[in-house]
Coordinates of C-alpha atoms and ligand atoms in Angstrom, one line a residue:
M1 CA 8.1 13.1 23.1
L2 CA 11.7 12.9 24.4
A3 CA 12.1 12.9 19.8
A4 CA 10.1 15.8 20.5
V5 CA 12.2 17.2 22.7
G6 CA 15.4 16.1 21.1
V7 CA 14.5 18.1 18.3
C8 CA 14.1 20.9 20.3
V9 CA 17.3 21.2 21.9
V10 CA 19.5 20.4 18.2
F11 CA 16.8 23.1 16.3
A12 CA 17.4 25.7 19.2
G13 CA 20.7 27.7 19.1
F14 CA 20.6 28.6 16.2
S15 CA 19.6 32.1 14.7
A16 CA 18.4 32.6 11.3
V17 CA 21.6 33.9 9.0
L18 CA 21.4 34.7 4.7
S19 CA 21.6 31.9 3.2
Q20 CA 24.5 31.6 1.3
P21 CA 24.5 31.1 -3.1
F22 CA 22.5 27.9 -4.0
N23 CA 24.9 25.3 -4.9
G24 CA 22.6 22.5 -4.5
V25 CA 21.8 18.6 -5.8
Q26 CA 18.9 17.2 -6.4
L27 CA 17.0 14.2 -4.6
E28 CA 15.1 11.7 -6.5
P29 CA 16.2 13.0 -9.7
G30 CA 13.8 10.0 -11.0
Q31 CA 11.0 11.3 -9.7
S32 CA 8.0 12.5 -13.1
T33 CA 7.6 16.1 -12.1
R34 CA 4.3 15.4 -14.7
V35 CA 1.3 17.0 -13.7
P36 CA -1.4 13.9 -14.0
D37 CA -3.7 13.3 -16.5
G38 CA -7.6 15.1 -14.4
W39 CA -5.3 17.8 -12.4
K40 CA -5.0 21.6 -13.7
Q41 CA -2.4 23.8 -13.0
L42 CA -4.9 27.0 -11.1
E43 CA -2.4 29.9 -9.6
R44 CA 1.0 30.7 -7.9
V45 CA 0.8 30.4 -3.7
G46 CA 1.2 33.5 -2.2
D47 CA 4.4 33.7 -0.4
S48 CA 3.3 33.6 3.2
D49 CA 1.0 30.6 2.4
S50 CA 1.5 28.0 4.4
V51 CA 3.1 24.6 3.2
V52 CA 3.9 21.7 5.0
L53 CA 7.3 19.3 4.1
T54 CA 8.7 16.2 5.2
F55 CA 11.9 15.1 5.6
A56 CA 13.3 11.4 5.3
L57 CA 16.9 11.8 7.6
K58 CA 18.8 9.3 6.1
Q59 CA 18.5 6.3 8.6
Q60 CA 21.5 3.7 9.6
N61 CA 22.0 0.0 10.3
V62 CA 19.2 -0.3 6.9
D63 CA 21.1 -3.8 6.1
Q64 CA 20.9 -5.2 9.5
L65 CA 17.3 -4.1 9.4
E66 CA 16.9 -6.0 6.6
D67 CA 18.9 -8.8 7.9
L68 CA 17.3 -9.4 10.9
F69 CA 13.0 -8.0 9.2
W70 CA 14.3 -12.2 6.5
R71 CA 14.8 -13.6 9.6
V72 CA 11.8 -12.8 11.9
S73 CA 10.0 -13.5 8.4
D74 CA 11.0 -16.9 7.9
P75 CA 9.2 -19.9 9.3
D76 CA 12.7 -21.9 9.0
N77 CA 14.7 -19.4 10.9
E78 CA 15.2 -20.0 15.0
K79 CA 14.5 -15.9 15.5
Y80 CA 11.4 -16.1 13.5
G81 CA 8.4 -14.4 14.8
K82 CA 10.7 -12.5 17.7
Y83 CA 9.2 -9.3 16.5
L84 CA 10.8 -6.1 17.6
S85 CA 9.2 -3.1 19.8
L86 CA 9.5 0.7 17.9
E87 CA 11.4 1.1 19.8
D88 CA 14.3 -1.2 19.3
V89 CA 13.7 -0.3 15.7
T90 CA 14.4 2.4 16.8
S91 CA 17.5 2.4 18.4
L92 CA 18.8 -0.1 15.5
V93 CA 18.0 2.5 11.9
E94 CA 17.4 6.4 13.9
P95 CA 19.9 8.6 12.2
S96 CA 23.5 9.8 13.3
K97 CA 23.9 12.7 15.5
E98 CA 25.7 14.7 12.4
T99 CA 22.4 14.0 10.7
V100 CA 19.9 15.4 13.2
E101 CA 22.2 18.6 13.6
T102 CA 23.3 19.3 10.5
V103 CA 19.3 19.0 8.8
G104 CA 18.2 21.1 11.9
K105 CA 21.0 23.4 11.3
W106 CA 20.1 23.9 7.8
L107 CA 16.4 23.9 9.1
Q108 CA 16.7 26.7 11.5
G109 CA 19.7 28.7 9.4
S110 CA 16.8 28.9 7.1
G111 CA 14.0 30.5 9.7
V112 CA 12.2 27.2 9.7
T113 CA 11.0 26.4 13.3
D114 CA 7.5 25.0 13.3
C115 CA 8.9 20.9 12.8
R116 CA 7.4 18.0 14.6
V117 CA 9.6 14.4 14.7
V118 CA 8.1 11.0 14.2
L119 CA 9.3 8.1 17.1
S120 CA 11.3 6.7 15.4
R121 CA 12.6 10.0 14.6
D122 CA 13.7 9.7 10.8
F123 CA 11.3 11.8 9.5
V124 CA 10.7 15.4 10.6
E125 CA 7.3 17.6 9.2
C126 CA 8.1 21.0 9.0
S127 CA 5.4 23.8 8.5
M128 CA 6.5 27.4 6.9
S129 CA 5.8 29.6 4.7
A130 CA 6.3 28.9 0.6
R131 CA 8.3 32.1 0.3
I132 CA 10.5 30.1 2.9
A133 CA 10.1 27.0 1.6
E134 CA 11.1 28.0 -2.2
R135 CA 14.4 29.8 -1.2
L136 CA 15.3 26.2 1.0
L137 CA 14.9 23.7 -1.7
G138 CA 16.5 25.6 -4.7
G139 CA 13.9 27.6 -6.3
V140 CA 11.3 25.3 -6.6
K141 CA 7.8 26.9 -7.9
F142 CA 4.5 26.0 -5.6
H143 CA 1.3 26.3 -7.6
R144 CA -2.3 24.6 -6.4
Y145 CA -3.5 22.3 -9.3
T146 CA -7.4 20.7 -8.9
D147 CA -9.0 17.6 -10.5
G148 CA -11.7 19.1 -9.5
K149 CA -13.0 17.9 -5.9
R150 CA -9.8 19.1 -4.1
T151 CA -6.9 21.0 -4.1
V152 CA -2.8 20.5 -3.8
I153 CA 0.1 21.9 -3.9
R154 CA 2.8 21.1 -5.6
S155 CA 5.7 21.7 -8.1
E156 CA 6.4 22.2 -11.8
V157 CA 10.1 22.8 -11.3
K158 CA 12.8 20.2 -9.2
Y159 CA 14.0 20.7 -6.0
L160 CA 17.7 20.9 -5.2
V161 CA 18.7 20.7 -1.3
P162 CA 22.3 22.2 -0.4
R163 CA 25.0 19.4 -1.7
H164 CA 26.6 18.4 2.2
L165 CA 22.6 17.9 2.6
K166 CA 22.8 14.5 0.0
N167 CA 24.0 11.8 2.6
H168 CA 21.4 12.9 5.2
L169 CA 18.2 13.0 3.9
D170 CA 16.6 10.8 1.4
F171 CA 14.0 12.8 0.5
V172 CA 11.4 15.6 0.8
G173 CA 8.2 15.1 0.2
G174 CA 5.2 17.2 0.4
V175 CA 6.9 18.6 -3.9
H176 CA 5.9 16.5 -6.9
R177 CA 4.3 13.7 -6.0
F178 CA 0.5 13.9 -6.7
P179 CA -2.6 12.2 -4.4
S180 CA -2.9 8.4 -6.6
G181 CA -4.8 5.4 -5.4
F182 CA -6.6 2.8 -7.1
K183 CA -10.3 3.9 -8.2
L184 CA -12.9 1.5 -7.8
Q185 CA -14.9 0.7 -10.6
V186 CA -18.7 1.1 -11.2
K187 CA -18.4 -2.2 -14.3
E188 CA -22.2 -1.9 -15.4
K189 CA -23.6 -5.5 -16.3
N190 CA -25.3 -6.4 -18.6
Y191 CA -27.4 -8.7 -15.9
Q192 CA -30.0 -6.5 -13.7
P193 CA -28.3 -6.5 -10.0
N194 CA -31.2 -8.1 -8.6
F195 CA -31.1 -11.8 -10.4
H196 CA -26.8 -12.3 -10.4
L197 CA -25.3 -12.8 -7.6
G198 CA -23.2 -9.5 -7.0
V199 CA -20.5 -10.4 -4.1
Y200 CA -21.5 -9.7 0.2
P201 CA -20.2 -10.9 3.3
S202 CA -22.4 -14.5 3.7
I203 CA -21.3 -15.5 -0.6
I204 CA -17.0 -14.4 0.3
R205 CA -17.5 -16.6 3.5
E206 CA -18.9 -19.4 2.2
R207 CA -17.0 -19.1 -1.0
Y208 CA -13.3 -18.9 1.5
N209 CA -15.0 -21.8 4.1
L210 CA -15.2 -19.6 6.9
S211 CA -17.7 -20.8 9.4
K212 CA -20.5 -18.7 11.8
T213 CA -17.3 -19.7 14.1
D214 CA -14.5 -18.6 12.0
V215 CA -14.4 -14.8 13.8
G216 CA -11.8 -13.5 16.2
S217 CA -12.2 -13.4 20.3
D218 CA -8.9 -11.9 20.9
P219 CA -8.9 -9.0 22.7
K220 CA -5.1 -8.2 22.4
N221 CA -6.1 -8.3 18.0
A222 CA -7.0 -5.4 15.6
Q223 CA -6.9 -4.9 12.1
A224 CA -6.6 -1.3 9.9
V225 CA -7.7 0.1 6.2
A226 CA -5.6 3.2 5.4
Q227 CA -7.8 5.5 3.1
F228 CA -5.9 8.2 0.7
L229 CA -8.7 9.9 -1.6
E230 CA -10.3 12.3 0.2
Q231 CA -12.4 10.2 1.6
F232 CA -14.1 9.2 5.0
Y233 CA -17.3 6.6 6.2
H234 CA -20.4 7.1 7.1
A235 CA -20.9 4.7 10.8
T236 CA -24.5 4.9 10.0
D237 CA -23.8 3.0 6.2
L238 CA -21.5 0.6 8.3
E239 CA -24.9 -0.3 10.3
E240 CA -26.5 -0.1 7.7
F241 CA -25.0 -2.5 5.7
M242 CA -24.4 -4.7 8.9
R243 CA -27.5 -4.9 9.5
V244 CA -28.1 -5.7 5.8
Y245 CA -25.7 -8.4 4.9
G246 CA -24.6 -8.7 8.7
G247 CA -26.5 -12.0 9.1
G248 CA -25.1 -15.7 10.2
F249 CA -22.0 -14.9 11.9
P250 CA -20.6 -12.4 14.9
H251 CA -19.3 -9.1 13.9
M252 CA -18.4 -5.4 15.1
T253 CA -20.2 -2.8 13.5
E254 CA -19.0 0.2 14.8
T255 CA -14.5 0.0 14.1
A256 CA -12.2 0.8 17.2
K257 CA -10.8 3.8 16.7
V258 CA -10.2 6.2 13.7
V259 CA -6.6 8.1 13.3
G260 CA -7.4 11.5 11.6
P261 CA -10.4 13.2 10.6
D262 CA -13.6 11.7 10.8
S263 CA -15.9 13.6 8.9
G264 CA -17.0 14.9 5.7
G265 CA -18.4 12.6 2.9
A266 CA -18.7 8.7 2.9
G267 CA -16.6 7.5 -0.7
L268 CA -16.8 4.6 -2.2
E269 CA -14.0 3.3 -1.2
A270 CA -13.6 4.3 2.2
S271 CA -17.1 2.6 2.8
L272 CA -16.3 -0.7 1.4
D273 CA -13.0 -1.2 2.5
V274 CA -14.2 -0.6 6.5
Q275 CA -17.3 -3.4 5.0
Y276 CA -15.5 -6.1 3.9
I277 CA -12.1 -6.4 6.5
M278 CA -15.3 -6.3 9.7
S279 CA -17.1 -9.4 7.6
S280 CA -13.5 -11.9 6.4
G281 CA -11.9 -10.3 9.6
A282 CA -15.3 -10.3 11.5
N283 CA -15.8 -9.1 15.7
I284 CA -11.6 -8.0 15.4
S285 CA -10.9 -4.3 16.1
T286 CA -10.9 -2.5 13.2
W287 CA -9.1 1.3 12.8
F288 CA -10.2 3.2 10.1
W289 CA -6.9 5.4 9.4
S290 CA -7.2 8.5 7.5
T291 CA -5.8 11.2 5.3
A292 CA -7.8 13.3 4.0
G293 CA -8.3 16.3 5.0
R294 CA -4.4 17.3 5.3
H295 CA -2.6 20.2 4.4
E296 CA -2.9 20.8 1.0
S297 CA 0.9 20.0 0.6
Q298 CA 1.0 16.9 2.4
E299 CA 0.9 13.3 0.4
P300 CA -1.1 10.9 1.5
F301 CA 0.8 7.9 1.5
L302 CA 3.3 9.6 3.3
V303 CA 1.2 10.3 6.4
W304 CA -0.4 6.8 6.5
L305 CA 3.7 6.2 6.5
T306 CA 5.2 8.2 9.3
G307 CA 1.6 7.5 11.2
V308 CA 2.9 4.3 11.9
S309 CA 6.7 5.3 13.0
N310 CA 4.9 8.0 15.0
M311 CA 3.1 5.6 17.2
T312 CA 4.1 2.3 19.1
S313 CA 1.2 0.3 18.9
V314 CA -1.0 0.0 15.7
P315 CA -3.0 -3.0 14.5
W316 CA -1.1 -5.9 13.5
V317 CA -2.6 -6.1 10.2
H318 CA -2.4 -3.4 7.9
S319 CA -5.6 -3.0 4.2
V320 CA -4.3 -0.2 2.0
S321 CA -4.7 0.5 -1.5
Y322 CA -2.8 2.7 -3.1
G323 CA -0.9 3.1 -5.5
D324 CA 1.9 4.5 -8.4
D325 CA 3.7 3.9 -11.9
E326 CA 6.6 2.0 -10.8
D327 CA 8.7 4.4 -14.1
S328 CA 7.0 7.8 -12.0
L329 CA 9.0 7.7 -9.7
D330 CA 12.4 7.8 -8.0
P331 CA 14.4 4.4 -6.8
D332 CA 15.8 6.2 -3.6
Y333 CA 13.0 7.2 -2.7
M334 CA 11.2 3.7 -3.9
Q335 CA 14.1 2.1 -1.5
R336 CA 13.4 4.4 1.9
V337 CA 9.5 3.4 1.4
N338 CA 10.4 -0.6 1.0
T339 CA 12.8 0.2 5.2
E340 CA 9.5 1.8 6.3
F341 CA 8.0 -1.3 5.0
M342 CA 11.4 -3.5 6.7
K343 CA 10.6 -1.9 9.7
A344 CA 6.4 -2.5 9.6
G345 CA 8.0 -6.0 9.3
T346 CA 10.8 -6.7 12.0
R347 CA 7.2 -5.5 14.1
G348 CA 4.9 -8.0 13.4
L349 CA 2.8 -6.0 10.8
T350 CA 1.5 -7.7 8.7
I351 CA 1.3 -5.0 5.4
L352 CA -0.6 -6.0 1.3
F353 CA -1.1 -3.8 -0.8
A354 CA -3.6 -4.0 -4.1
S355 CA -2.2 -5.2 -6.9
G356 CA -3.8 -2.7 -8.9
D357 CA -6.7 -2.3 -12.0
S358 CA -4.7 -2.4 -14.9
G359 CA -3.5 -5.5 -15.3
A360 CA 0.2 -5.7 -16.4
G361 CA -0.2 -2.3 -17.3
C362 CA 0.6 -0.2 -20.7
R363 CA 4.1 2.4 -21.6
E364 CA 4.6 3.8 -24.8
V365 CA 8.6 4.0 -24.9
S366 CA 8.6 5.4 -28.1
K367 CA 6.2 5.0 -31.4
D368 CA 5.5 1.4 -32.0
K369 CA 6.9 0.1 -28.5
N370 CA 5.4 -0.8 -25.6
V371 CA 6.5 -2.2 -22.5
F372 CA 4.2 -3.2 -19.4
R373 CA 3.6 -0.9 -16.5
P374 CA 4.4 -1.8 -13.6
S375 CA 2.4 -0.3 -10.3
F376 CA 4.5 0.5 -6.5
P377 CA 4.2 -0.5 -3.7
A378 CA 2.7 -3.6 -5.2
S379 CA 5.9 -4.4 -6.3
S380 CA 7.5 -4.0 -3.4
P381 CA 9.4 -7.1 -2.4
Y382 CA 8.5 -6.0 1.4
V383 CA 4.9 -6.4 1.4
T384 CA 1.7 -9.3 0.8
T385 CA 0.1 -7.5 -2.8
V386 CA -3.5 -9.1 -3.5
G387 CA -4.5 -9.6 -7.1
G388 CA -8.3 -10.3 -8.1
T389 CA -10.9 -12.4 -9.3
M390 CA -14.7 -13.3 -10.8
F391 CA -17.0 -16.5 -10.8
H392 CA -16.9 -18.2 -13.8
S393 CA -20.5 -17.9 -13.8
P394 CA -21.7 -15.1 -11.9
Y395 CA -24.6 -17.1 -10.9
E396 CA -22.7 -19.6 -8.7
V397 CA -21.3 -19.6 -5.5
G398 CA -18.2 -21.7 -7.1
D399 CA -14.7 -21.4 -9.5
E400 CA -13.2 -18.3 -9.6
D401 CA -11.4 -17.1 -12.8
A402 CA -8.7 -14.3 -13.5
D403 CA -10.2 -10.7 -13.5
Y404 CA -9.1 -9.1 -16.5
I405 CA -8.8 -6.3 -14.3
S406 CA -6.3 -7.5 -11.6
G407 CA -2.7 -6.2 -11.5
G408 CA 0.7 -8.1 -12.3
G409 CA 3.8 -8.0 -13.9
F410 CA 7.4 -8.0 -12.9
S411 CA 9.3 -5.1 -11.6
N412 CA 11.8 -2.9 -13.1
I413 CA 13.2 -1.7 -10.4
F414 CA 13.3 -4.5 -7.2
D415 CA 15.6 -7.7 -8.0
M416 CA 12.9 -11.0 -7.6
P417 CA 13.7 -11.8 -3.6
D418 CA 15.4 -15.8 -2.4
Y419 CA 11.2 -16.6 -1.3
Q420 CA 9.3 -16.1 -4.5
T421 CA 12.1 -17.1 -7.5
S422 CA 11.3 -21.2 -6.9
A423 CA 7.8 -20.9 -7.9
V424 CA 9.0 -17.7 -10.4
K425 CA 11.0 -19.6 -12.3
T426 CA 9.0 -23.1 -12.6
Y427 CA 6.1 -20.0 -14.2
L428 CA 8.3 -18.6 -17.0
N429 CA 9.5 -22.5 -17.4
K430 CA 6.2 -24.0 -17.5
S431 CA 3.6 -21.4 -18.9
T432 CA 3.1 -21.9 -22.7
K433 CA 1.4 -18.2 -23.7
L434 CA 4.5 -16.1 -22.6
P435 CA 4.0 -12.1 -23.2
P436 CA 7.2 -11.4 -25.9
E437 CA 10.5 -11.3 -23.4
S438 CA 10.5 -7.3 -24.6
Y439 CA 8.0 -6.2 -22.1
Y440 CA 8.8 -6.7 -18.5
N441 CA 12.0 -7.8 -16.8
A442 CA 11.2 -11.7 -16.3
T443 CA 13.9 -11.2 -13.5
G444 CA 12.3 -8.4 -11.2
R445 CA 10.1 -9.3 -8.5
A446 CA 7.3 -10.9 -10.0
Y447 CA 3.5 -9.5 -8.0
P448 CA 0.3 -10.5 -6.7
D449 CA 0.7 -13.4 -4.2
V450 CA -2.2 -14.0 -3.7
A451 CA -5.6 -12.9 -4.9
A452 CA -9.3 -12.1 -3.7
L453 CA -12.8 -11.4 -5.4
S454 CA -12.8 -8.0 -6.8
D455 CA -15.5 -7.8 -9.2
N456 CA -19.2 -7.2 -8.4
Y457 CA -18.9 -5.9 -4.9
W458 CA -22.3 -4.3 -2.9
V459 CA -21.4 -1.7 -0.8
V460 CA -23.7 0.6 1.5
I461 CA -23.3 4.1 0.5
D462 CA -25.6 6.5 1.7
L463 CA -27.9 4.6 3.4
I464 CA -28.0 2.6 -0.1
P465 CA -27.2 -0.7 -1.0
T466 CA -25.5 0.1 -4.5
P467 CA -24.0 -2.9 -6.8
F468 CA -21.2 -3.9 -9.9
I469 CA -18.7 -1.7 -7.7
S470 CA -15.2 -4.0 -8.3
G471 CA -11.6 -3.2 -8.5
T472 CA -8.8 -4.8 -6.0
S473 CA -9.7 -2.5 -3.8
A474 CA -12.1 -4.7 -2.7
A475 CA -9.8 -7.5 -2.9
T476 CA -7.4 -6.3 -0.5
P477 CA -9.3 -5.7 3.3
V478 CA -11.5 -9.4 2.1
F479 CA -7.9 -11.3 2.7
A480 CA -6.8 -8.7 4.7
G481 CA -9.5 -9.9 7.1
I482 CA -8.7 -13.5 6.2
L483 CA -5.0 -13.3 8.0
S484 CA -6.2 -11.1 11.0
L485 CA -8.3 -14.2 11.8
I486 CA -5.2 -16.3 11.5
N487 CA -3.5 -13.7 14.1
D488 CA -6.4 -14.1 15.9
L489 CA -6.2 -18.6 16.0
K490 CA -1.5 -17.5 16.8
F491 CA -2.8 -14.9 20.0
Q492 CA -5.1 -17.8 21.9
Q493 CA -2.2 -20.0 21.9
G494 CA -0.1 -17.5 22.6
K495 CA 1.5 -17.3 19.5
P496 CA 3.2 -14.4 17.4
P497 CA 1.7 -12.8 14.7
L498 CA 2.6 -13.4 11.4
G499 CA 4.2 -10.4 10.7
F500 CA 5.3 -10.4 6.8
F501 CA 3.6 -13.8 5.1
N502 CA 5.2 -14.0 1.9
P503 CA 8.0 -16.0 3.2
L504 CA 5.9 -18.2 5.0
L505 CA 3.1 -18.2 1.7
Y506 CA 5.6 -19.4 -1.3
K507 CA 6.7 -22.4 1.6
S508 CA 3.2 -23.2 1.5
G509 CA 0.9 -21.7 -1.1
W510 CA -0.3 -24.6 -2.3
D511 CA -1.6 -25.7 0.5
L512 CA -3.1 -22.8 1.5
L513 CA -5.1 -21.3 -1.1
Y514 CA -7.2 -22.3 -4.2
D515 CA -5.5 -22.3 -7.5
V516 CA -7.4 -19.8 -10.4
T517 CA -6.6 -20.9 -13.7
V518 CA -8.5 -19.7 -16.2
G519 CA -8.4 -16.4 -17.4
C520 CA -5.7 -13.5 -18.5
N521 CA -5.2 -9.7 -17.3
E522 CA -5.2 -7.0 -19.9
G523 CA -1.7 -5.5 -21.4
C524 CA -0.8 -3.6 -23.9
L525 CA -4.1 -3.3 -26.1
D526 CA -2.6 -1.6 -29.2
E527 CA -2.9 -2.3 -31.9
L528 CA 0.2 -3.4 -33.1
T529 CA -0.1 -6.3 -30.7
N530 CA -3.3 -6.1 -29.3
L531 CA -1.2 -8.0 -26.5
Q532 CA -3.1 -9.2 -23.3
G533 CA -0.5 -9.7 -19.6
F534 CA -0.5 -12.9 -18.6
C535 CA -2.0 -16.4 -17.7
P536 CA -2.5 -18.0 -15.1
T537 CA -1.2 -21.5 -14.3
E538 CA -1.4 -24.0 -11.9
G539 CA 0.6 -22.7 -9.3
W540 CA 1.6 -19.2 -8.9
D541 CA 1.4 -17.0 -11.4
P542 CA 2.4 -12.7 -12.3
V543 CA -2.0 -11.8 -12.4
T544 CA -3.5 -14.2 -8.6
G545 CA -0.2 -15.6 -7.0
W546 CA -1.2 -18.3 -5.2
G547 CA -4.8 -17.7 -5.6
T548 CA -7.9 -17.0 -3.6
P549 CA -7.9 -18.3 0.4
N550 CA -9.4 -21.4 2.1
F551 CA -10.1 -20.8 5.5
T552 CA -10.4 -24.6 6.0
L553 CA -6.7 -24.7 4.6
M554 CA -5.4 -21.8 6.0
K555 CA -6.4 -22.2 9.6
K556 CA -3.2 -25.6 9.2
L557 CA -0.7 -22.3 8.9
V558 CA -1.8 -22.2 13.1
Ligands
NAG1 C1 4.0 12.2 16.1 O1 3.5 12.0 17.2 C2 3.4 12.8 18.6 C3 2.1 12.9 19.6 O2 1.0 11.9 19.7 C4 2.7 14.4 18.0 O3 2.8 15.2 19.1 C5 4.0 14.6 16.7 O4 2.7 16.0 16.2 C6 3.7 13.8 15.7 N1 4.0 13.5 14.5 C7 4.4 13.9 13.2 C8 5.2 14.2 12.7 O5 2.9 14.1 13.1
NAG2 C1 -16.1 -25.0 1.4 O1 -16.3 -24.2 0.3 C2 -17.0 -24.9 -0.5 C3 -17.9 -24.3 -1.7 O2 -17.9 -23.4 -0.9 C4 -17.9 -25.9 -0.5 O3 -17.6 -27.1 -1.3 C5 -17.2 -26.8 0.5 O4 -17.7 -27.7 1.4 C6 -16.2 -26.4 1.7 N1 -16.0 -27.2 2.5 C7 -15.5 -27.2 4.2 C8 -14.9 -28.1 4.4 O5 -16.2 -26.7 4.9
NAG3 C1 -15.3 -11.6 20.2 O1 -14.7 -10.4 20.9 C2 -14.6 -10.3 21.9 C3 -13.5 -9.8 22.1 O2 -13.1 -8.8 21.5 C4 -14.5 -11.5 22.3 O3 -14.8 -11.3 24.3 C5 -16.0 -12.7 22.2 O4 -16.1 -13.5 23.1 C6 -16.2 -12.3 20.6 N1 -17.0 -13.3 19.8 C7 -17.5 -14.3 19.4 C8 -18.9 -14.3 19.3 O5 -15.9 -14.8 19.2
NAG4 C1 11.9 -26.9 -17.3 O1 10.6 -27.9 -17.9 C2 11.3 -29.1 -18.7 C3 10.5 -29.5 -18.9 O2 9.3 -29.4 -18.4 C4 13.0 -29.3 -17.0 O3 12.9 -30.6 -17.6 C5 13.6 -28.1 -17.0 O4 14.1 -28.7 -15.4 C6 12.7 -27.1 -15.9 N1 13.7 -26.5 -15.7 C7 13.5 -25.2 -14.6 C8 14.5 -24.1 -14.5 O5 12.2 -25.7 -13.7
NAG5 C1 14.2 -4.0 -17.4 O1 14.6 -3.4 -16.6 C2 16.0 -1.4 -16.9 C3 16.4 -1.6 -15.6 O2 15.4 -0.9 -15.0 C4 15.2 -1.4 -17.6 O3 16.2 -0.2 -18.9 C5 14.4 -2.2 -18.4 O4 13.7 -0.9 -19.4 C6 13.6 -2.4 -18.3 N1 12.5 -3.6 -19.5 C7 11.1 -3.2 -19.6 C8 10.3 -4.3 -20.7 O5 10.5 -2.4 -19.0
NAG6 C1 -11.2 -25.8 0.6 O1 -10.2 -27.1 1.3 C2 -11.3 -28.1 1.7 C3 -10.3 -29.0 2.5 O2 -9.5 -29.6 2.0 C4 -12.3 -29.0 0.6 O3 -13.1 -29.1 0.7 C5 -13.0 -27.3 0.2 O4 -13.2 -27.7 -1.5 C6 -11.6 -26.5 -0.6 N1 -12.8 -25.3 -1.0 C7 -12.3 -25.1 -2.3 C8 -13.1 -23.2 -2.9 O5 -11.3 -25.5 -2.8

C-alpha cells in the first residue's frame, strides 16, 4: 500500500509534454528477437489496444545483498539462517529516489498513468495503449503472434529508451521474450503400462526412503509450484489422484491457495506438479502459482518473479519448471533475474529449477561447428537445479541411471561459484569421457545440483490416470517436496528453513544422496561427431548433480 502511495506522489504533477526527438539507447542488446519455432506472426496490434510493460528499476546495494545472501546461506557462517524480511530486503535494495523520479517523469510525460508497483519497489508494471508504448520505446512495432493455442503481443524491432534512463533501468519486460518452458514428453515405450512399474507416489516414497510418518506437520510450512504454460490443474483430478495413489501416507487432497487465475482446462504439467509435490511433500500446505490468463503482452515468468517480490509472506520452497536458452538472453537481464534469486534466498526461500530436457543441448554456431547449449535459470549460480534419472530396470524399484534427456552442463555467462569449484574440478579431473573442450566452458557455473526420477510418471488428468509422462519438470516438484519435509523438521525444532540449499549441499553432498553413476545425457547428436553430452561419475557430475534423494540420510541435516 505504502509503495503504491509513494508512486502516486512521484508520478503526480507531471502533465503530458510533447515527446522530444528520440535520442535512445538499447537496453538488453543481447536479447534475441527471433520468433521461436512454432510461433507465427499475425496482425499488427491496433493503436488503441492495450499492452502491459514491466519496468525493472535499477536497485541499490546489490553487492551488499549478494554478500548477505552468501552469509545467510553458508552453514559455516555466523549469519547462517538469519534471514531478512521482505521489508528489510526492500530497505537495502530499493531504487534511489532519483531513479524513481526519473522513470516516473518519463512515464508520466509520455502519457503513461496506469501503473502498479511491487512491495519491494523495484518493479513497476504499467498498462498503456500500443501507440503510447511504441513511442515510449523508440519505435518498437507490436504484432500478435500465435502458437495455435494462445496469442501474445511482441515486437521484433528492438526497444530503445532515452539515454538518460540507462542508469535507472535494468530492462523493460513485455517486448521481446516469448513464453517458454519445458514441455513434458509422453515417451511411449515398447512395454504395456500395466506390466511395467511406472512412477507414482508409493514408488517415489519407497525409493527415496520416505516412511509413512515422513510427512509435514508444522502449520507454518508451505510449498509452491509455479506455472508458465497457460495451465491449470483441476481440484477433482488432484482428489482422484490421491484416491488412486495416496494410500499409505497421510496427505492433503486440496491446495491451500491459488495465486492468479484458477479456471480453464487441466494441463499435464500443472497437474503433475501439484500431484507430485503434494505426494513427496505430503501433508504440507501447497500453493498453486498460476500465471495463465494474464495479458497477452506480459511475460509469465516475470509475473511470477514480481509476484514473489509483492508478498510479505510466501511459501518457503518453490518448484519451477521453466527455462530459456542462455544464448537467447541478454546478460544484464539474467543478472537482474539473479538479483531476484538473491533477494529470495536472503528471505530464506528455496528456489528449484528443472535442468531442461535436451541433455547438454546443441547449437550450431557455423557450418560444421556446434557447441552445447545451456539453459537459464538452470545455469544461475543462485538457484538449485534438478536433473533427471530413470530406473535401471523398469520392473524394479532399484538402481537409477541418468536419464539421457537430463539437462546438464556449464554456463557460458556465469562463473563457477565457490561452493562448487572443488566438486566440479574433481569431476573434470576424474572423468574419462569428457566431450571436446570446444563444446563448453569448463570454468562456468556447472549444473544440475541434484536429480530425481524423470521418466514414466503416472498423472491423473481429466480424471484419467495417464502413463509415460517424462521430463525434468517431473523431477523438480518431487525434490522440492522432499526439501519441504526437511524444512518441516527444522520448524518443529524451532530452527530457520533451509533457504538457498547449494552451499550446504556441496558441503555434505556425498552423505545425503544416492549417487547416480551410469548413463550419459545427450549432446550434439550431429552427423559430424555423434557426440553425447556428459557422463556421470562417482560424486558430483553435470548430469545428475550429487544424485537423488535418500530421506534417511537427508534427515541428518536437521
Ligand atoms: C502488488 O500487490 C498489491 C496488493 O496486493 C496490488 O495492488 C498491486 O497491483 C501489486 N503490484 C503489481 C505490480 O502487481
Ligand atoms: C531405503 O530404501 C531402500 C530401497 O528401497 C531399502 O532397501 C532400504 O531398506 C531403505 N532403508 C531405510 C533405512 O529405510
Ligand atoms: C498434518 O499437518 C497438520 C498441520 O498442518 C498437523 O496438525 C497434523 O498432525 C499432520 N498430520 C500428520 C499425520 O502428521
Ligand atoms: C587430478 O588427479 C590426479 C590423479 O588422479 C591427482 O594426482 C591430481 O592431484 C588431481 N588434480 C586435481 C586438480 O584435483
Ligand atoms: C565460452 O564463453 C565465452 C564467453 O562467454 C563465449 O564467447 C564462448 O563462445 C563460450 N564457449 C562455448 C563453447 O560456448
Ligand atoms: C539410503 O540410506 C540408507 C541408510 O544408509 C541405506 O540403507 C539405503 O540403502 C539408502 N537407499 C538408497 C536407495 O541408496
